XYZ file of N, CA and C in Angstrom:
474
model
N -20.817 35.308 3.483
C -19.865 34.739 4.427
C -19.587 33.262 4.109
N -20.665 32.505 3.855
C -20.501 31.087 3.543
C -19.742 30.901 2.231
N -20.028 31.774 1.246
C -19.298 31.689 -0.026
C -17.800 31.914 0.186
N -17.482 32.851 1.068
C -16.074 33.140 1.339
C -15.394 31.943 2.011
N -16.072 31.332 2.969
C -15.524 30.138 3.622
C -15.330 29.003 2.620
N -16.279 28.865 1.702
C -16.152 27.827 0.668
C -14.960 28.106 -0.241
N -14.740 29.374 -0.570
C -13.583 29.720 -1.402
C -12.269 29.437 -0.664
N -12.238 29.741 0.637
C -11.044 29.439 1.434
C -10.815 27.929 1.469
N -11.893 27.179 1.680
C -11.790 25.713 1.697
C -11.294 25.198 0.349
N -11.825 25.737 -0.734
C -11.366 25.332 -2.068
C -9.889 25.673 -2.271
N -9.477 26.838 -1.782
C -8.072 27.230 -1.888
C -7.155 26.295 -1.115
N -7.578 25.908 0.089
C -6.800 24.946 0.875
C -6.728 23.594 0.173
N -7.820 23.216 -0.461
C -7.852 21.946 -1.192
C -6.863 21.971 -2.353
N -6.857 23.057 -3.106
C -5.922 23.193 -4.236
C -4.478 23.223 -3.733
N -4.234 23.975 -2.657
C -2.881 24.054 -2.101
C -2.423 22.686 -1.591
N -3.311 21.962 -0.939
C -2.968 20.626 -0.454
C -2.634 19.683 -1.592
N -3.407 19.768 -2.670
C -3.153 18.909 -3.826
C -1.822 19.268 -4.485
N -1.508 20.571 -4.553
C -0.223 21.006 -5.114
C 0.935 20.523 -4.239
N 0.757 20.595 -2.924
C 1.788 20.098 -2.016
C 1.966 18.590 -2.180
N 0.868 17.877 -2.363
C 0.948 16.427 -2.593
C 1.747 16.131 -3.860
N 1.506 16.903 -4.911
C 2.249 16.709 -6.162
C 3.739 16.988 -5.955
N 4.048 18.037 -5.197
C 5.452 18.349 -4.913
C 6.103 17.228 -4.099
N 5.353 16.662 -3.179
C 5.888 15.559 -2.373
C 6.152 14.314 -3.221
N 5.323 14.087 -4.237
C 5.587 12.979 -5.168
C 6.940 13.205 -5.850
N 7.201 14.443 -6.257
C 8.499 14.773 -6.846
C 9.638 14.560 -5.865
N 9.417 14.922 -4.603
C 10.435 14.723 -3.572
C 10.713 13.236 -3.353
N 9.660 12.429 -3.345
C 9.833 10.978 -3.206
C 10.669 10.432 -4.361
N 10.342 10.851 -5.578
C 11.096 10.390 -6.753
C 12.557 10.826 -6.663
N 12.783 12.071 -6.258
C 14.159 12.573 -6.139
C 14.929 11.813 -5.060
N 14.271 11.523 -3.944
C 14.934 10.787 -2.862
C 15.328 9.391 -3.318
N 14.455 8.727 -4.058
C 14.790 7.385 -4.529
C 15.865 7.420 -5.616
N 15.835 8.426 -6.470
C 16.905 8.558 -7.472
C 18.253 8.773 -6.781
N 18.259 9.633 -5.770
C 19.483 9.869 -5.009
C 19.944 8.584 -4.333
N 19.005 7.852 -3.746
C 19.331 6.584 -3.072
C 19.970 5.594 -4.043
N 19.391 5.459 -5.217
C 19.935 4.525 -6.213
C 21.342 4.951 -6.628
N 21.514 6.234 -6.907
C 22.838 6.720 -7.312
C 23.853 6.543 -6.184
N 23.473 6.908 -4.971
C 24.398 6.794 -3.839
C 24.760 5.339 -3.572
N 23.781 4.469 -3.668
C 24.010 3.045 -3.357
C 24.865 2.366 -4.429
N 24.531 2.563 -5.712
C 25.177 1.776 -6.763
C 26.399 2.436 -7.390
N 26.480 3.758 -7.339
C 27.646 4.418 -7.929
C 28.716 4.738 -6.891
N 28.300 4.993 -5.649
C 29.252 5.409 -4.618
C 29.321 4.443 -3.434
N 28.555 3.357 -3.499
C 28.514 2.373 -2.414
C 28.274 3.053 -1.059
N 27.351 4.018 -1.060
C 27.047 4.781 0.157
C 25.532 4.957 0.288
N 24.834 3.881 0.626
C 23.372 3.999 0.734
C 22.963 4.973 1.844
N 21.823 5.574 1.667
C 21.322 6.517 2.672
C 20.553 5.767 3.753
N 20.396 6.419 4.884
C 19.566 5.848 5.951
C 18.211 6.534 6.020
N 18.034 7.570 5.215
C 16.848 8.406 5.362
C 15.861 8.329 4.206
N 16.275 7.892 3.029
C 15.397 8.007 1.851
C 14.130 7.165 1.978
N 14.234 5.966 2.499
C 13.048 5.121 2.649
C 12.082 5.742 3.660
N 12.611 6.231 4.779
C 11.759 6.868 5.788
C 11.063 8.098 5.208
N 11.835 8.935 4.522
C 11.262 10.138 3.916
C 10.141 9.775 2.954
N 10.377 8.777 2.127
C 9.367 8.380 1.143
C 8.106 7.855 1.822
N 8.255 7.054 2.857
C 7.058 6.502 3.505
C 6.280 7.582 4.241
N 6.966 8.515 4.894
C 6.263 9.603 5.583
C 5.588 10.521 4.569
N 6.304 10.833 3.499
C 5.736 11.717 2.475
C 4.549 11.062 1.781
N 4.603 9.755 1.593
C 3.489 9.062 0.945
C 2.217 9.161 1.784
N 2.353 9.060 3.094
C 1.186 9.232 3.969
C 0.599 10.628 3.788
N 1.467 11.634 3.727
C 0.994 13.002 3.518
C 0.345 13.156 2.143
N 0.951 12.562 1.118
C 0.406 12.649 -0.244
C -1.030 12.139 -0.281
N -1.262 11.010 0.343
C -2.601 10.413 0.316
C -3.624 11.353 0.934
N -3.338 11.844 2.136
C -4.346 12.626 2.843
C -4.383 14.089 2.413
N -3.374 14.571 1.704
C -3.461 15.890 1.078
C -4.233 15.819 -0.237
N -4.257 14.646 -0.865
C -4.946 14.467 -2.150
C -6.427 14.146 -2.004
N -6.793 13.457 -0.945
C -8.178 13.003 -0.781
C -9.202 14.138 -0.897
N -8.978 15.314 -0.278
C -9.990 16.370 -0.420
C -10.225 16.801 -1.875
N -9.159 16.885 -2.664
C -9.321 17.284 -4.067
C -10.097 16.228 -4.843
N -9.830 14.968 -4.565
C -10.559 13.899 -5.244
C -12.030 13.900 -4.830
N -12.279 14.152 -3.562
C -13.662 14.231 -3.077
C -14.382 15.413 -3.714
N -13.712 16.543 -3.769
C -14.300 17.743 -4.372
C -14.709 17.489 -5.821
N -13.887 16.757 -6.550
C -14.140 16.490 -7.971
C -15.056 15.294 -8.200
N -15.415 14.608 -7.123
C -16.235 13.407 -7.273
C -15.455 12.264 -7.893
N -14.138 12.271 -7.705
C -13.286 11.252 -8.311
C -13.027 10.077 -7.375
N -13.739 10.025 -6.274
C -13.596 8.905 -5.349
C -14.336 7.686 -5.905
N -14.084 6.553 -5.308
C -14.721 5.312 -5.751
C -16.221 5.399 -5.493
N -17.011 5.004 -6.484
C -18.466 4.996 -6.339
C -19.021 3.765 -7.047
N -19.909 3.077 -6.379
C -20.580 1.921 -6.973
C -21.954 2.401 -7.420
N -22.170 2.447 -8.722
C -23.406 3.026 -9.260
C -24.348 1.993 -9.858
N -23.963 0.745 -9.835
C -24.763 -0.297 -10.478
C -26.194 -0.322 -9.950
N -26.361 -0.251 -8.645
C -27.699 -0.333 -8.051
C -28.539 0.913 -8.327
N -27.904 2.056 -8.368
C -28.663 3.302 -8.518
C -29.048 3.607 -9.959
N -28.364 3.028 -10.918
C -28.635 3.357 -12.318
C -30.046 2.988 -12.752
N -30.650 2.001 -12.140
C -31.997 1.582 -12.517
C -33.106 2.307 -11.768
N -32.738 3.178 -10.842
C -33.750 3.893 -10.056
C -34.284 5.103 -10.814
N -35.501 5.527 -10.504
C -36.006 6.787 -11.068
C -35.124 7.954 -10.598
N -35.093 9.004 -11.390
C -34.214 10.148 -11.120
C -34.424 10.727 -9.724
N -35.655 10.878 -9.295
C -35.907 11.479 -7.980
C -35.338 10.596 -6.861
N -35.474 9.301 -6.986
C -34.926 8.382 -5.981
C -33.399 8.407 -6.026
N -32.863 8.487 -7.236
C -31.413 8.495 -7.399
C -30.798 9.712 -6.704
N -31.429 10.881 -6.885
C -30.927 12.102 -6.236
C -31.001 11.980 -4.719
N -32.118 11.462 -4.229
C -32.277 11.305 -2.781
C -31.271 10.332 -2.191
N -31.070 9.225 -2.872
C -30.100 8.235 -2.404
C -28.682 8.800 -2.459
N -28.384 9.548 -3.513
C -27.057 10.158 -3.636
C -26.799 11.116 -2.477
N -27.790 11.914 -2.121
C -27.636 12.841 -0.991
C -27.452 12.081 0.318
N -28.189 10.989 0.493
C -28.054 10.182 1.715
C -26.659 9.571 1.807
N -26.139 9.097 0.685
C -24.797 8.503 0.670
C -23.742 9.573 0.951
N -23.899 10.758 0.352
C -22.956 11.849 0.615
C -22.960 12.231 2.093
N -24.137 12.299 2.678
C -24.248 12.641 4.095
C -23.605 11.558 4.965
N -23.855 10.303 4.643
C -23.240 9.201 5.396
C -21.718 9.248 5.275
N -21.219 9.519 4.073
C -19.772 9.612 3.864
C -19.191 10.756 4.687
N -19.902 11.881 4.733
C -19.442 13.020 5.531
C -19.365 12.647 7.007
N -20.380 11.968 7.500
C -20.392 11.582 8.914
C -19.267 10.598 9.241
N -19.032 9.650 8.360
C -17.937 8.693 8.575
C -16.592 9.423 8.564
N -16.412 10.334 7.620
C -15.160 11.097 7.560
C -14.981 11.969 8.802
N -16.070 12.580 9.279
C -15.981 13.396 10.493
C -15.575 12.549 11.695
N -16.175 11.389 11.832
C -15.823 10.504 12.940
C -14.364 10.064 12.842
N -13.940 9.663 11.657
C -12.553 9.226 11.468
C -11.579 10.385 11.688
N -11.959 11.597 11.279
C -11.107 12.767 11.509
C -10.964 13.029 13.006
N -12.058 12.895 13.741
C -12.025 13.083 15.196
C -11.069 12.072 15.838
N -11.187 10.826 15.453
C -10.314 9.778 15.996
C -8.855 10.059 15.618
N -8.627 10.434 14.356
C -7.271 10.740 13.899
C -6.677 11.946 14.610
N -7.498 12.969 14.849
C -7.016 14.156 15.556
C -6.671 13.818 17.004
N -7.516 13.011 17.639
C -7.239 12.605 19.023
C -5.934 11.818 19.107
N -5.710 10.942 18.144
C -4.478 10.148 18.139
C -3.262 11.024 17.843
N -3.387 11.942 16.907
C -2.275 12.853 16.612
C -1.931 13.685 17.846
N -2.957 14.152 18.551
C -2.730 14.933 19.771
C -2.037 14.074 20.837
N -2.475 12.829 20.979
C -1.854 11.925 21.949
C -0.377 11.729 21.619
N -0.076 11.535 20.342
C 1.312 11.355 19.924
C 2.139 12.598 20.238
N 1.552 13.763 19.994
C 2.238 15.024 20.287
C 2.468 15.174 21.789
N 1.412 14.972 22.571
C 1.485 15.177 24.026
C 2.448 14.201 24.699
N 2.530 12.986 24.186
C 3.391 11.973 24.800
C 4.771 11.884 24.150
N 5.005 12.692 23.130
C 6.315 12.694 22.479
C 6.637 11.401 21.746
N 5.619 10.763 21.178
C 5.815 9.496 20.468
C 6.603 9.754 19.181
N 7.589 8.897 18.935
C 8.394 9.006 17.719
C 8.229 7.766 16.853
N 8.568 7.916 15.586
C 8.533 6.777 14.669
C 9.652 5.812 15.036
N 9.479 4.567 14.637
C 10.522 3.568 14.852
C 11.252 3.421 13.524
N 12.396 4.045 13.424
C 13.159 4.009 12.177
C 14.605 4.385 12.470
N 15.428 4.352 11.444
C 16.833 4.726 11.595
C 16.971 6.191 11.997
N 16.048 7.009 11.528
C 16.042 8.437 11.837
C 14.671 8.810 12.393
N 14.435 8.596 13.680
C 13.098 8.836 14.229
C 12.699 10.308 14.169
N 11.417 10.525 13.909
C 10.823 11.864 13.930
C 9.548 11.774 14.763
N 9.058 12.911 15.261
C 7.786 12.863 15.988
C 6.696 12.264 15.095
N 5.986 11.296 15.629
C 4.999 10.568 14.826
C 3.845 11.456 14.382
N 3.530 12.488 15.160
C 2.420 13.355 14.788
C 2.724 14.128 13.510
N 4.010 14.288 13.168
C 4.354 14.940 11.908
C 3.766 14.172 10.732
N 3.645 12.879 10.888
C 3.092 12.030 9.832
C 1.574 11.930 9.969
N 1.102 11.689 11.178
C -0.326 11.401 11.370
C -1.220 12.632 11.319
N -0.672 13.825 11.437
C -1.510 15.030 11.433
C -2.217 15.235 10.087
N -1.684 14.649 9.032
C -2.317 14.787 7.721
C -3.613 13.981 7.618
N -3.747 12.956 8.448
C -4.945 12.110 8.404
C -6.196 12.891 8.790
N -6.231 13.552 9.957
C -7.448 14.310 10.279
C -7.692 15.474 9.320
N -6.607 16.111 8.835
C -6.809 17.189 7.862
C -7.549 16.672 6.631
N -7.032 15.597 6.044
C -7.632 15.065 4.816
C -9.057 14.604 5.017
N -9.316 13.935 6.135
C -10.667 13.429 6.391
C -11.641 14.556 6.709
N -11.206 15.549 7.486
C -12.090 16.679 7.798
C -12.409 17.479 6.542
N -11.404 17.750 5.739
C -11.635 18.496 4.505
C -12.545 17.722 3.556
N -12.352 16.415 3.468
C -13.231 15.590 2.631
C -14.653 15.610 3.164
N -14.803 15.542 4.488
C -16.140 15.607 5.087
C -16.829 16.910 4.712
N -16.087 18.009 4.747
C -16.676 19.299 4.365
C -17.090 19.300 2.900
N -16.280 18.698 2.031
C -16.670 18.609 0.613
C -17.911 17.735 0.445
N -17.980 16.621 1.170
C -19.183 15.781 1.107
C -20.408 16.568 1.568
N -20.275 17.327 2.658
C -21.407 18.127 3.150
C -21.792 19.207 2.147
N -20.798 19.860 1.569
C -21.093 20.886 0.567
C -21.822 20.288 -0.628
N -21.402 19.097 -1.055
C -22.074 18.436 -2.178
C -23.464 17.950 -1.793
N -23.643 17.555 -0.539
C -24.955 17.099 -0.072
C -25.979 18.219 -0.160
N -25.576 19.405 0.270
C -26.528 20.511 0.361
C -26.411 21.515 -0.782
N -25.618 21.192 -1.794
C -25.491 22.077 -2.959
C -26.783 22.063 -3.765
N -27.067 23.186 -4.350
C -28.254 23.257 -5.222
C -27.938 22.565 -6.535
N -28.908 21.799 -7.075
C -28.649 21.077 -8.337
C -28.472 22.012 -9.520
């Protein structure tokens, strides 16, 4: 059962990363369209900057779980390199657990804020306002998924 849940989590991580890559393409296309519309037709858009900024927020938090899964996040190893192997493993597990707890707390806060935005109908302040939770909902997803990857790495067999 746990293996199946891990496979589902891995699948969601891959799908999120693929969606993030597609959103990068969408951002590039929106800016190319904006440049062409502005300089060739003297008709700048009102939406391309908003789309790019909202999509960039999604890109970041859809990508974080994949980076966490691969261990590609920032790590300061200078202090641990001089430790004996047994201490290094123990410290690494403690750091992974701490990172998981911080991500869980931040995901909880982000989810509460996204829910508040949804419940109160909060919109972005822009030329083309959209519900703000459409943007912020990616924050708790990315942090919760990263927390699960940190926990999986903490308790994984060497």
